[in-house]
């Protein structure tokens, strides 16, 4: 059950790079989206391995920060 968060966050890394692959955004977006995806994956891995309330809060905070930041990057990184 906990590994589902890990798998989903790992899948978000290539999905976040689709705008760059399609040509809708540039290098700044791709680097920032990759970095945000890796940070979110790190939070998910921490929750998967520690299974504590603190790790769950970090994952929740990571998910709350990840999506708005990617949306902001998409808007700012439009070609």
PDB file of N, CA, C and O in Angstrom:
ATOM      1  N   UNK A   1       0.816  -1.192   0.000  1.00  0.00           N
ATOM      2  CA  UNK A   1       0.000   0.000   0.000  1.00  0.00           C
ATOM      3  C   UNK A   1       0.863   1.261   0.000  1.00  0.00           C
ATOM      4  O   UNK A   1       0.590   2.189  -0.734  1.00  0.00           O
ATOM      5  N   UNK A   2       1.888   1.287   0.807  1.00  0.00           N
ATOM      6  CA  UNK A   2       2.760   2.457   0.882  1.00  0.00           C
ATOM      7  C   UNK A   2       3.577   2.597  -0.398  1.00  0.00           C
ATOM      8  O   UNK A   2       3.906   3.700  -0.819  1.00  0.00           O
ATOM      9  N   UNK A   3       3.859   1.493  -1.055  1.00  0.00           N
ATOM     10  CA  UNK A   3       4.677   1.538  -2.262  1.00  0.00           C
ATOM     11  C   UNK A   3       3.954   2.193  -3.428  1.00  0.00           C
ATOM     12  O   UNK A   3       4.575   2.573  -4.412  1.00  0.00           O
ATOM     13  N   UNK A   4       2.634   2.341  -3.308  1.00  0.00           N
ATOM     14  CA  UNK A   4       1.894   3.012  -4.371  1.00  0.00           C
ATOM     15  C   UNK A   4       2.331   4.468  -4.512  1.00  0.00           C
ATOM     16  O   UNK A   4       2.442   4.980  -5.625  1.00  0.00           O
ATOM     17  N   UNK A   5       2.592   5.127  -3.415  1.00  0.00           N
ATOM     18  CA  UNK A   5       3.056   6.517  -3.491  1.00  0.00           C
ATOM     19  C   UNK A   5       4.414   6.597  -4.168  1.00  0.00           C
ATOM     20  O   UNK A   5       4.688   7.534  -4.928  1.00  0.00           O
ATOM     21  N   UNK A   6       5.239   5.614  -3.925  1.00  0.00           N
ATOM     22  CA  UNK A   6       6.564   5.584  -4.535  1.00  0.00           C
ATOM     23  C   UNK A   6       6.455   5.376  -6.047  1.00  0.00           C
ATOM     24  O   UNK A   6       7.123   6.065  -6.826  1.00  0.00           O
ATOM     25  N   UNK A   7       5.595   4.458  -6.464  1.00  0.00           N
ATOM     26  CA  UNK A   7       5.437   4.178  -7.889  1.00  0.00           C
ATOM     27  C   UNK A   7       4.836   5.366  -8.634  1.00  0.00           C
ATOM     28  O   UNK A   7       5.283   5.711  -9.735  1.00  0.00           O
ATOM     29  N   UNK A   8       3.848   6.000  -8.036  1.00  0.00           N
ATOM     30  CA  UNK A   8       3.206   7.144  -8.692  1.00  0.00           C
ATOM     31  C   UNK A   8       4.169   8.312  -8.809  1.00  0.00           C
ATOM     32  O   UNK A   8       4.253   8.970  -9.850  1.00  0.00           O
ATOM     33  N   UNK A   9       4.921   8.579  -7.766  1.00  0.00           N
ATOM     34  CA  UNK A   9       5.864   9.696  -7.828  1.00  0.00           C
ATOM     35  C   UNK A   9       6.989   9.424  -8.820  1.00  0.00           C
ATOM     36  O   UNK A   9       7.489  10.350  -9.459  1.00  0.00           O
ATOM     37  N   UNK A  10       7.360   8.173  -8.974  1.00  0.00           N
ATOM     38  CA  UNK A  10       8.370   7.829  -9.976  1.00  0.00           C
ATOM     39  C   UNK A  10       7.809   8.031 -11.382  1.00  0.00           C
ATOM     40  O   UNK A  10       8.520   8.491 -12.279  1.00  0.00           O
ATOM     41  N   UNK A  11       6.528   7.730 -11.566  1.00  0.00           N
ATOM     42  CA  UNK A  11       5.900   7.949 -12.860  1.00  0.00           C
ATOM     43  C   UNK A  11       5.710   9.414 -13.201  1.00  0.00           C
ATOM     44  O   UNK A  11       5.620   9.774 -14.376  1.00  0.00           O
ATOM     45  N   UNK A  12       5.650  10.278 -12.192  1.00  0.00           N
ATOM     46  CA  UNK A  12       5.478  11.711 -12.442  1.00  0.00           C
ATOM     47  C   UNK A  12       6.724  12.354 -13.053  1.00  0.00           C
ATOM     48  O   UNK A  12       6.613  13.399 -13.704  1.00  0.00           O
ATOM     49  N   UNK A  13       7.877  11.758 -12.851  1.00  0.00           N
ATOM     50  CA  UNK A  13       9.111  12.355 -13.382  1.00  0.00           C
ATOM     51  C   UNK A  13       9.080  12.404 -14.917  1.00  0.00           C
ATOM     52  O   UNK A  13       9.248  13.488 -15.493  1.00  0.00           O
ATOM     53  N   UNK A  14       8.853  11.285 -15.612  1.00  0.00           N
ATOM     54  CA  UNK A  14       8.785  11.409 -17.080  1.00  0.00           C
ATOM     55  C   UNK A  14       7.547  12.162 -17.567  1.00  0.00           C
ATOM     56  O   UNK A  14       7.607  12.852 -18.593  1.00  0.00           O
ATOM     57  N   UNK A  15       6.436  12.055 -16.839  1.00  0.00           N
ATOM     58  CA  UNK A  15       5.234  12.792 -17.248  1.00  0.00           C
ATOM     59  C   UNK A  15       5.441  14.298 -17.155  1.00  0.00           C
ATOM     60  O   UNK A  15       4.897  15.062 -17.961  1.00  0.00           O
ATOM     61  N   UNK A  16       6.210  14.733 -16.170  1.00  0.00           N
ATOM     62  CA  UNK A  16       6.488  16.154 -16.031  1.00  0.00           C
ATOM     63  C   UNK A  16       7.365  16.701 -17.135  1.00  0.00           C
ATOM     64  O   UNK A  16       7.401  17.910 -17.376  1.00  0.00           O
ATOM     65  N   UNK A  17       8.063  15.817 -17.837  1.00  0.00           N
ATOM     66  CA  UNK A  17       8.954  16.250 -18.914  1.00  0.00           C
ATOM     67  C   UNK A  17       8.285  16.231 -20.285  1.00  0.00           C
ATOM     68  O   UNK A  17       8.912  16.601 -21.280  1.00  0.00           O
ATOM     69  N   UNK A  18       7.037  15.826 -20.354  1.00  0.00           N
ATOM     70  CA  UNK A  18       6.337  15.765 -21.639  1.00  0.00           C
ATOM     71  C   UNK A  18       6.278  17.128 -22.341  1.00  0.00           C
ATOM     72  O   UNK A  18       6.494  17.187 -23.555  1.00  0.00           O
ATOM     73  N   UNK A  19       5.993  18.248 -21.632  1.00  0.00           N
ATOM     74  CA  UNK A  19       5.984  19.533 -22.355  1.00  0.00           C
ATOM     75  C   UNK A  19       7.317  19.853 -23.040  1.00  0.00           C
ATOM     76  O   UNK A  19       7.335  20.474 -24.109  1.00  0.00           O
ATOM     77  N   UNK A  20       8.414  19.420 -22.473  1.00  0.00           N
ATOM     78  CA  UNK A  20       9.711  19.654 -23.104  1.00  0.00           C
ATOM     79  C   UNK A  20       9.886  18.757 -24.318  1.00  0.00           C
ATOM     80  O   UNK A  20      10.384  19.199 -25.360  1.00  0.00           O
ATOM     81  N   UNK A  21       9.469  17.505 -24.201  1.00  0.00           N
ATOM     82  CA  UNK A  21       9.601  16.565 -25.310  1.00  0.00           C
ATOM     83  C   UNK A  21       8.751  17.007 -26.499  1.00  0.00           C
ATOM     84  O   UNK A  21       9.175  16.925 -27.652  1.00  0.00           O
ATOM     85  N   UNK A  22       7.555  17.505 -26.217  1.00  0.00           N
ATOM     86  CA  UNK A  22       6.643  17.959 -27.270  1.00  0.00           C
ATOM     87  C   UNK A  22       7.111  19.282 -27.867  1.00  0.00           C
ATOM     88  O   UNK A  22       6.760  19.621 -28.984  1.00  0.00           O
ATOM     89  N   UNK A  23       7.906  20.034 -27.133  1.00  0.00           N
ATOM     90  CA  UNK A  23       8.416  21.306 -27.627  1.00  0.00           C
ATOM     91  C   UNK A  23       7.641  22.507 -27.143  1.00  0.00           C
ATOM     92  O   UNK A  23       7.775  23.590 -27.696  1.00  0.00           O
ATOM     93  N   UNK A  24       6.828  22.330 -26.110  1.00  0.00           N
ATOM     94  CA  UNK A  24       6.027  23.434 -25.581  1.00  0.00           C
ATOM     95  C   UNK A  24       6.785  24.284 -24.554  1.00  0.00           C
ATOM     96  O   UNK A  24       6.350  25.381 -24.247  1.00  0.00           O
ATOM     97  N   UNK A  25       7.845  23.769 -24.003  1.00  0.00           N
ATOM     98  CA  UNK A  25       8.609  24.525 -23.003  1.00  0.00           C
ATOM     99  C   UNK A  25      10.089  24.274 -23.208  1.00  0.00           C
ATOM    100  O   UNK A  25      10.493  23.352 -23.914  1.00  0.00           O
ATOM    101  N   UNK A  26      10.888  25.096 -22.541  1.00  0.00           N
ATOM    102  CA  UNK A  26      12.317  25.065 -22.779  1.00  0.00           C
ATOM    103  C   UNK A  26      13.123  24.356 -21.711  1.00  0.00           C
ATOM    104  O   UNK A  26      12.608  23.578 -20.895  1.00  0.00           O
ATOM    105  N   UNK A  27      14.396  24.680 -21.699  1.00  0.00           N
ATOM    106  CA  UNK A  27      15.353  24.019 -20.821  1.00  0.00           C
ATOM    107  C   UNK A  27      15.116  24.360 -19.356  1.00  0.00           C
ATOM    108  O   UNK A  27      15.252  23.493 -18.487  1.00  0.00           O
ATOM    109  N   UNK A  28      14.747  25.591 -19.070  1.00  0.00           N
ATOM    110  CA  UNK A  28      14.521  25.992 -17.676  1.00  0.00           C
ATOM    111  C   UNK A  28      13.401  25.165 -17.063  1.00  0.00           C
ATOM    112  O   UNK A  28      13.513  24.665 -15.945  1.00  0.00           O
ATOM    113  N   UNK A  29      12.307  24.991 -17.824  1.00  0.00           N
ATOM    114  CA  UNK A  29      11.200  24.177 -17.324  1.00  0.00           C
ATOM    115  C   UNK A  29      11.646  22.735 -17.095  1.00  0.00           C
ATOM    116  O   UNK A  29      11.323  22.136 -16.071  1.00  0.00           O
ATOM    117  N   UNK A  30      12.366  22.169 -18.052  1.00  0.00           N
ATOM    118  CA  UNK A  30      12.731  20.762 -17.936  1.00  0.00           C
ATOM    119  C   UNK A  30      13.638  20.507 -16.743  1.00  0.00           C
ATOM    120  O   UNK A  30      13.456  19.514 -16.019  1.00  0.00           O
ATOM    121  N   UNK A  31      14.575  21.389 -16.491  1.00  0.00           N
ATOM    122  CA  UNK A  31      15.469  21.216 -15.342  1.00  0.00           C
ATOM    123  C   UNK A  31      14.694  21.370 -14.035  1.00  0.00           C
ATOM    124  O   UNK A  31      14.846  20.568 -13.109  1.00  0.00           O
ATOM    125  N   UNK A  32      13.843  22.392 -13.966  1.00  0.00           N
ATOM    126  CA  UNK A  32      13.063  22.622 -12.749  1.00  0.00           C
ATOM    127  C   UNK A  32      12.049  21.502 -12.510  1.00  0.00           C
ATOM    128  O   UNK A  32      11.862  21.055 -11.379  1.00  0.00           O
ATOM    129  N   UNK A  33      11.381  21.026 -13.559  1.00  0.00           N
ATOM    130  CA  UNK A  33      10.413  19.937 -13.408  1.00  0.00           C
ATOM    131  C   UNK A  33      11.105  18.648 -12.986  1.00  0.00           C
ATOM    132  O   UNK A  33      10.570  17.895 -12.162  1.00  0.00           O
ATOM    133  N   UNK A  34      12.276  18.394 -13.533  1.00  0.00           N
ATOM    134  CA  UNK A  34      13.038  17.210 -13.136  1.00  0.00           C
ATOM    135  C   UNK A  34      13.446  17.298 -11.673  1.00  0.00           C
ATOM    136  O   UNK A  34      13.317  16.328 -10.915  1.00  0.00           O
ATOM    137  N   UNK A  35      13.903  18.470 -11.268  1.00  0.00           N
ATOM    138  CA  UNK A  35      14.313  18.664  -9.875  1.00  0.00           C
ATOM    139  C   UNK A  35      13.121  18.512  -8.923  1.00  0.00           C
ATOM    140  O   UNK A  35      13.212  17.837  -7.898  1.00  0.00           O
ATOM    141  N   UNK A  36      11.980  19.104  -9.264  1.00  0.00           N
ATOM    142  CA  UNK A  36      10.784  18.968  -8.439  1.00  0.00           C
ATOM    143  C   UNK A  36      10.312  17.517  -8.378  1.00  0.00           C
ATOM    144  O   UNK A  36       9.903  17.029  -7.320  1.00  0.00           O
ATOM    145  N   UNK A  37      10.370  16.820  -9.501  1.00  0.00           N
ATOM    146  CA  UNK A  37       9.986  15.410  -9.527  1.00  0.00           C
ATOM    147  C   UNK A  37      10.879  14.551  -8.658  1.00  0.00           C
ATOM    148  O   UNK A  37      10.404  13.650  -7.958  1.00  0.00           O
ATOM    149  N   UNK A  38      12.164  14.832  -8.681  1.00  0.00           N
ATOM    150  CA  UNK A  38      13.097  14.067  -7.847  1.00  0.00           C
ATOM    151  C   UNK A  38      12.900  14.364  -6.361  1.00  0.00           C
ATOM    152  O   UNK A  38      12.998  13.462  -5.523  1.00  0.00           O
ATOM    153  N   UNK A  39      12.601  15.609  -6.031  1.00  0.00           N
ATOM    154  CA  UNK A  39      12.328  15.955  -4.635  1.00  0.00           C
ATOM    155  C   UNK A  39      11.062  15.259  -4.155  1.00  0.00           C
ATOM    156  O   UNK A  39      11.012  14.714  -3.048  1.00  0.00           O
ATOM    157  N   UNK A  40      10.032  15.239  -5.002  1.00  0.00           N
ATOM    158  CA  UNK A  40       8.793  14.561  -4.634  1.00  0.00           C
ATOM    159  C   UNK A  40       9.024  13.054  -4.501  1.00  0.00           C
ATOM    160  O   UNK A  40       8.478  12.407  -3.602  1.00  0.00           O
ATOM    161  N   UNK A  41       9.835  12.486  -5.370  1.00  0.00           N
ATOM    162  CA  UNK A  41      10.180  11.067  -5.263  1.00  0.00           C
ATOM    163  C   UNK A  41      10.941  10.790  -3.969  1.00  0.00           C
ATOM    164  O   UNK A  41      10.724   9.769  -3.311  1.00  0.00           O
ATOM    165  N   UNK A  42      11.811  11.707  -3.592  1.00  0.00           N
ATOM    166  CA  UNK A  42      12.551  11.561  -2.335  1.00  0.00           C
ATOM    167  C   UNK A  42      11.603  11.552  -1.143  1.00  0.00           C
ATOM    168  O   UNK A  42      11.756  10.743  -0.219  1.00  0.00           O
ATOM    169  N   UNK A  43      10.609  12.430  -1.161  1.00  0.00           N
ATOM    170  CA  UNK A  43       9.606  12.452  -0.087  1.00  0.00           C
ATOM    171  C   UNK A  43       8.812  11.145  -0.057  1.00  0.00           C
ATOM    172  O   UNK A  43       8.525  10.606   1.012  1.00  0.00           O
ATOM    173  N   UNK A  44       8.472  10.631  -1.216  1.00  0.00           N
ATOM    174  CA  UNK A  44       7.736   9.368  -1.287  1.00  0.00           C
ATOM    175  C   UNK A  44       8.585   8.206  -0.802  1.00  0.00           C
ATOM    176  O   UNK A  44       8.088   7.310  -0.117  1.00  0.00           O
ATOM    177  N   UNK A  45       9.850   8.210  -1.150  1.00  0.00           N
ATOM    178  CA  UNK A  45      10.736   7.147  -0.688  1.00  0.00           C
ATOM    179  C   UNK A  45      10.902   7.204   0.830  1.00  0.00           C
ATOM    180  O   UNK A  45      10.935   6.163   1.494  1.00  0.00           O
ATOM    181  N   UNK A  46      10.997   8.407   1.365  1.00  0.00           N
ATOM    182  CA  UNK A  46      11.087   8.543   2.818  1.00  0.00           C
ATOM    183  C   UNK A  46       9.869   7.979   3.511  1.00  0.00           C
ATOM    184  O   UNK A  46       9.965   7.293   4.532  1.00  0.00           O
ATOM    185  N   UNK A  47       8.690   8.212   2.934  1.00  0.00           N
ATOM    186  CA  UNK A  47       7.471   7.665   3.507  1.00  0.00           C
ATOM    187  C   UNK A  47       7.407   6.148   3.343  1.00  0.00           C
ATOM    188  O   UNK A  47       6.968   5.434   4.251  1.00  0.00           O
ATOM    189  N   UNK A  48       7.856   5.647   2.208  1.00  0.00           N
ATOM    190  CA  UNK A  48       7.805   4.204   1.967  1.00  0.00           C
ATOM    191  C   UNK A  48       8.728   3.440   2.906  1.00  0.00           C
ATOM    192  O   UNK A  48       8.396   2.329   3.338  1.00  0.00           O
ATOM    193  N   UNK A  49       9.868   4.019   3.236  1.00  0.00           N
ATOM    194  CA  UNK A  49      10.827   3.296   4.064  1.00  0.00           C
ATOM    195  C   UNK A  49      10.669   3.565   5.554  1.00  0.00           C
ATOM    196  O   UNK A  49      10.947   2.697   6.368  1.00  0.00           O
ATOM    197  N   UNK A  50      10.226   4.768   5.926  1.00  0.00           N
ATOM    198  CA  UNK A  50      10.114   5.084   7.357  1.00  0.00           C
ATOM    199  C   UNK A  50       8.731   4.832   7.934  1.00  0.00           C
ATOM    200  O   UNK A  50       8.612   4.480   9.094  1.00  0.00           O
ATOM    201  N   UNK A  51       7.694   5.084   7.167  1.00  0.00           N
ATOM    202  CA  UNK A  51       6.308   4.881   7.598  1.00  0.00           C
ATOM    203  C   UNK A  51       5.998   5.544   8.938  1.00  0.00           C
ATOM    204  O   UNK A  51       5.494   4.924   9.865  1.00  0.00           O
ATOM    205  N   UNK A  52       6.341   6.797   9.036  1.00  0.00           N
ATOM    206  CA  UNK A  52       6.075   7.553  10.258  1.00  0.00           C
ATOM    207  C   UNK A  52       5.172   8.738   9.930  1.00  0.00           C
ATOM    208  O   UNK A  52       4.963   9.079   8.771  1.00  0.00           O
ATOM    209  N   UNK A  53       4.656   9.352  10.974  1.00  0.00           N
ATOM    210  CA  UNK A  53       3.815  10.531  10.777  1.00  0.00           C
ATOM    211  C   UNK A  53       4.606  11.689  10.191  1.00  0.00           C
ATOM    212  O   UNK A  53       4.082  12.466   9.388  1.00  0.00           O
ATOM    213  N   UNK A  54       5.847  11.827  10.596  1.00  0.00           N
ATOM    214  CA  UNK A  54       6.692  12.913  10.072  1.00  0.00           C
ATOM    215  C   UNK A  54       6.928  12.712   8.578  1.00  0.00           C
ATOM    216  O   UNK A  54       6.820  13.663   7.789  1.00  0.00           O
ATOM    217  N   UNK A  55       7.211  11.483   8.168  1.00  0.00           N
ATOM    218  CA  UNK A  55       7.418  11.196   6.748  1.00  0.00           C
ATOM    219  C   UNK A  55       6.127  11.415   5.961  1.00  0.00           C
ATOM    220  O   UNK A  55       6.159  11.908   4.828  1.00  0.00           O
ATOM    221  N   UNK A  56       4.994  11.080   6.550  1.00  0.00           N
ATOM    222  CA  UNK A  56       3.707  11.312   5.890  1.00  0.00           C
ATOM    223  C   UNK A  56       3.441  12.805   5.720  1.00  0.00           C
ATOM    224  O   UNK A  56       2.931  13.234   4.681  1.00  0.00           O
ATOM    225  N   UNK A  57       3.798  13.591   6.724  1.00  0.00           N
ATOM    226  CA  UNK A  57       3.629  15.049   6.605  1.00  0.00           C
ATOM    227  C   UNK A  57       4.541  15.628   5.532  1.00  0.00           C
ATOM    228  O   UNK A  57       4.150  16.546   4.805  1.00  0.00           O
ATOM    229  N   UNK A  58       5.762  15.119   5.440  1.00  0.00           N
ATOM    230  CA  UNK A  58       6.679  15.589   4.395  1.00  0.00           C
ATOM    231  C   UNK A  58       6.137  15.250   3.012  1.00  0.00           C
ATOM    232  O   UNK A  58       6.235  16.065   2.086  1.00  0.00           O
ATOM    233  N   UNK A  59       5.561  14.061   2.874  1.00  0.00           N
ATOM    234  CA  UNK A  59       4.977  13.677   1.594  1.00  0.00           C
ATOM    235  C   UNK A  59       3.775  14.562   1.270  1.00  0.00           C
ATOM    236  O   UNK A  59       3.611  14.994   0.126  1.00  0.00           O
ATOM    237  N   UNK A  60       2.947  14.854   2.244  1.00  0.00           N
ATOM    238  CA  UNK A  60       1.801  15.732   2.028  1.00  0.00           C
ATOM    239  C   UNK A  60       2.264  17.126   1.621  1.00  0.00           C
ATOM    240  O   UNK A  60       1.741  17.715   0.667  1.00  0.00           O
ATOM    241  N   UNK A  61       3.243  17.656   2.322  1.00  0.00           N
ATOM    242  CA  UNK A  61       3.786  18.974   1.972  1.00  0.00           C
ATOM    243  C   UNK A  61       4.388  18.949   0.572  1.00  0.00           C
ATOM    244  O   UNK A  61       4.199  19.893  -0.213  1.00  0.00           O
ATOM    245  N   UNK A  62       5.107  17.883   0.257  1.00  0.00           N
ATOM    246  CA  UNK A  62       5.688  17.758  -1.078  1.00  0.00           C
ATOM    247  C   UNK A  62       4.637  17.741  -2.164  1.00  0.00           C
ATOM    248  O   UNK A  62       4.804  18.360  -3.222  1.00  0.00           O
ATOM    249  N   UNK A  63       3.529  17.050  -1.914  1.00  0.00           N
ATOM    250  CA  UNK A  63       2.476  16.993  -2.923  1.00  0.00           C
ATOM    251  C   UNK A  63       1.756  18.330  -3.058  1.00  0.00           C
ATOM    252  O   UNK A  63       1.345  18.708  -4.155  1.00  0.00           O
ATOM    253  N   UNK A  64       1.613  19.058  -1.956  1.00  0.00           N
ATOM    254  CA  UNK A  64       0.968  20.374  -2.011  1.00  0.00           C
ATOM    255  C   UNK A  64       1.847  21.377  -2.746  1.00  0.00           C
ATOM    256  O   UNK A  64       1.357  22.259  -3.441  1.00  0.00           O
ATOM    257  N   UNK A  65       3.153  21.241  -2.626  1.00  0.00           N
ATOM    258  CA  UNK A  65       4.083  22.168  -3.278  1.00  0.00           C
ATOM    259  C   UNK A  65       4.323  21.780  -4.737  1.00  0.00           C
ATOM    260  O   UNK A  65       4.419  22.648  -5.614  1.00  0.00           O
ATOM    261  N   UNK A  66       4.384  20.480  -5.020  1.00  0.00           N
ATOM    262  CA  UNK A  66       4.774  19.996  -6.349  1.00  0.00           C
ATOM    263  C   UNK A  66       3.847  20.494  -7.457  1.00  0.00           C
ATOM    264  O   UNK A  66       4.309  21.088  -8.440  1.00  0.00           O
ATOM    265  N   UNK A  67       2.567  20.254  -7.326  1.00  0.00           N
ATOM    266  CA  UNK A  67       1.645  20.559  -8.414  1.00  0.00           C
ATOM    267  C   UNK A  67       1.545  22.053  -8.733  1.00  0.00           C
ATOM    268  O   UNK A  67       1.657  22.433  -9.904  1.00  0.00           O
ATOM    269  N   UNK A  68       1.365  22.935  -7.745  1.00  0.00           N
ATOM    270  CA  UNK A  68       1.343  24.365  -8.099  1.00  0.00           C
ATOM    271  C   UNK A  68       2.657  24.858  -8.712  1.00  0.00           C
ATOM    272  O   UNK A  68       2.642  25.691  -9.627  1.00  0.00           O
ATOM    273  N   UNK A  69       3.762  24.333  -8.241  1.00  0.00           N
ATOM    274  CA  UNK A  69       5.045  24.755  -8.803  1.00  0.00           C
ATOM    275  C   UNK A  69       5.175  24.320 -10.260  1.00  0.00           C
ATOM    276  O   UNK A  69       5.674  25.081 -11.096  1.00  0.00           O
ATOM    277  N   UNK A  70       4.732  23.123 -10.578  1.00  0.00           N
ATOM    278  CA  UNK A  70       4.792  22.667 -11.971  1.00  0.00           C
ATOM    279  C   UNK A  70       3.864  23.508 -12.836  1.00  0.00           C
ATOM    280  O   UNK A  70       4.224  23.887 -13.957  1.00  0.00           O
ATOM    281  N   UNK A  71       2.670  23.839 -12.331  1.00  0.00           N
ATOM    282  CA  UNK A  71       1.766  24.699 -13.094  1.00  0.00           C
ATOM    283  C   UNK A  71       2.377  26.073 -13.334  1.00  0.00           C
ATOM    284  O   UNK A  71       2.266  26.631 -14.429  1.00  0.00           O
ATOM    285  N   UNK A  72       3.009  26.631 -12.321  1.00  0.00           N
ATOM    286  CA  UNK A  72       3.670  27.933 -12.479  1.00  0.00           C
ATOM    287  C   UNK A  72       4.789  27.841 -13.505  1.00  0.00           C
ATOM    288  O   UNK A  72       4.945  28.718 -14.358  1.00  0.00           O
ATOM    289  N   UNK A  73       5.552  26.767 -13.439  1.00  0.00           N
ATOM    290  CA  UNK A  73       6.635  26.580 -14.408  1.00  0.00           C
ATOM    291  C   UNK A  73       6.100  26.449 -15.824  1.00  0.00           C
ATOM    292  O   UNK A  73       6.709  26.956 -16.777  1.00  0.00           O
ATOM    293  N   UNK A  74       4.981  25.774 -15.993  1.00  0.00           N
ATOM    294  CA  UNK A  74       4.381  25.629 -17.323  1.00  0.00           C
ATOM    295  C   UNK A  74       3.973  26.994 -17.851  1.00  0.00           C
ATOM    296  O   UNK A  74       4.223  27.334 -19.022  1.00  0.00           O
ATOM    297  N   UNK A  75       3.361  27.807 -16.996  1.00  0.00           N
ATOM    298  CA  UNK A  75       2.938  29.138 -17.457  1.00  0.00           C
ATOM    299  C   UNK A  75       4.124  30.027 -17.782  1.00  0.00           C
ATOM    300  O   UNK A  75       4.091  30.763 -18.773  1.00  0.00           O
ATOM    301  N   UNK A  76       5.173  29.978 -16.965  1.00  0.00           N
ATOM    302  CA  UNK A  76       6.326  30.828 -17.212  1.00  0.00           C
ATOM    303  C   UNK A  76       7.221  30.302 -18.324  1.00  0.00           C
ATOM    304  O   UNK A  76       7.924  31.071 -18.977  1.00  0.00           O
ATOM    305  N   UNK A  77       7.206  28.998 -18.550  1.00  0.00           N
ATOM    306  CA  UNK A  77       8.095  28.400 -19.523  1.00  0.00           C
ATOM    307  C   UNK A  77       7.518  28.246 -20.905  1.00  0.00           C
ATOM    308  O   UNK A  77       8.145  27.638 -21.778  1.00  0.00           O
ATOM    309  N   UNK A  78       6.321  28.776 -21.160  1.00  0.00           N
ATOM    310  CA  UNK A  78       5.709  28.660 -22.484  1.00  0.00           C
ATOM    311  C   UNK A  78       6.583  29.339 -23.538  1.00  0.00           C
ATOM    312  O   UNK A  78       7.117  30.399 -23.307  1.00  0.00           O
ATOM    313  N   UNK A  79       6.671  28.724 -24.679  1.00  0.00           N
ATOM    314  CA  UNK A  79       7.436  29.307 -25.780  1.00  0.00           C
ATOM    315  C   UNK A  79       6.594  30.256 -26.580  1.00  0.00           C
ATOM    316  O   UNK A  79       5.431  30.194 -26.675  1.00  0.00           O
TER     317      UNK A  79
END
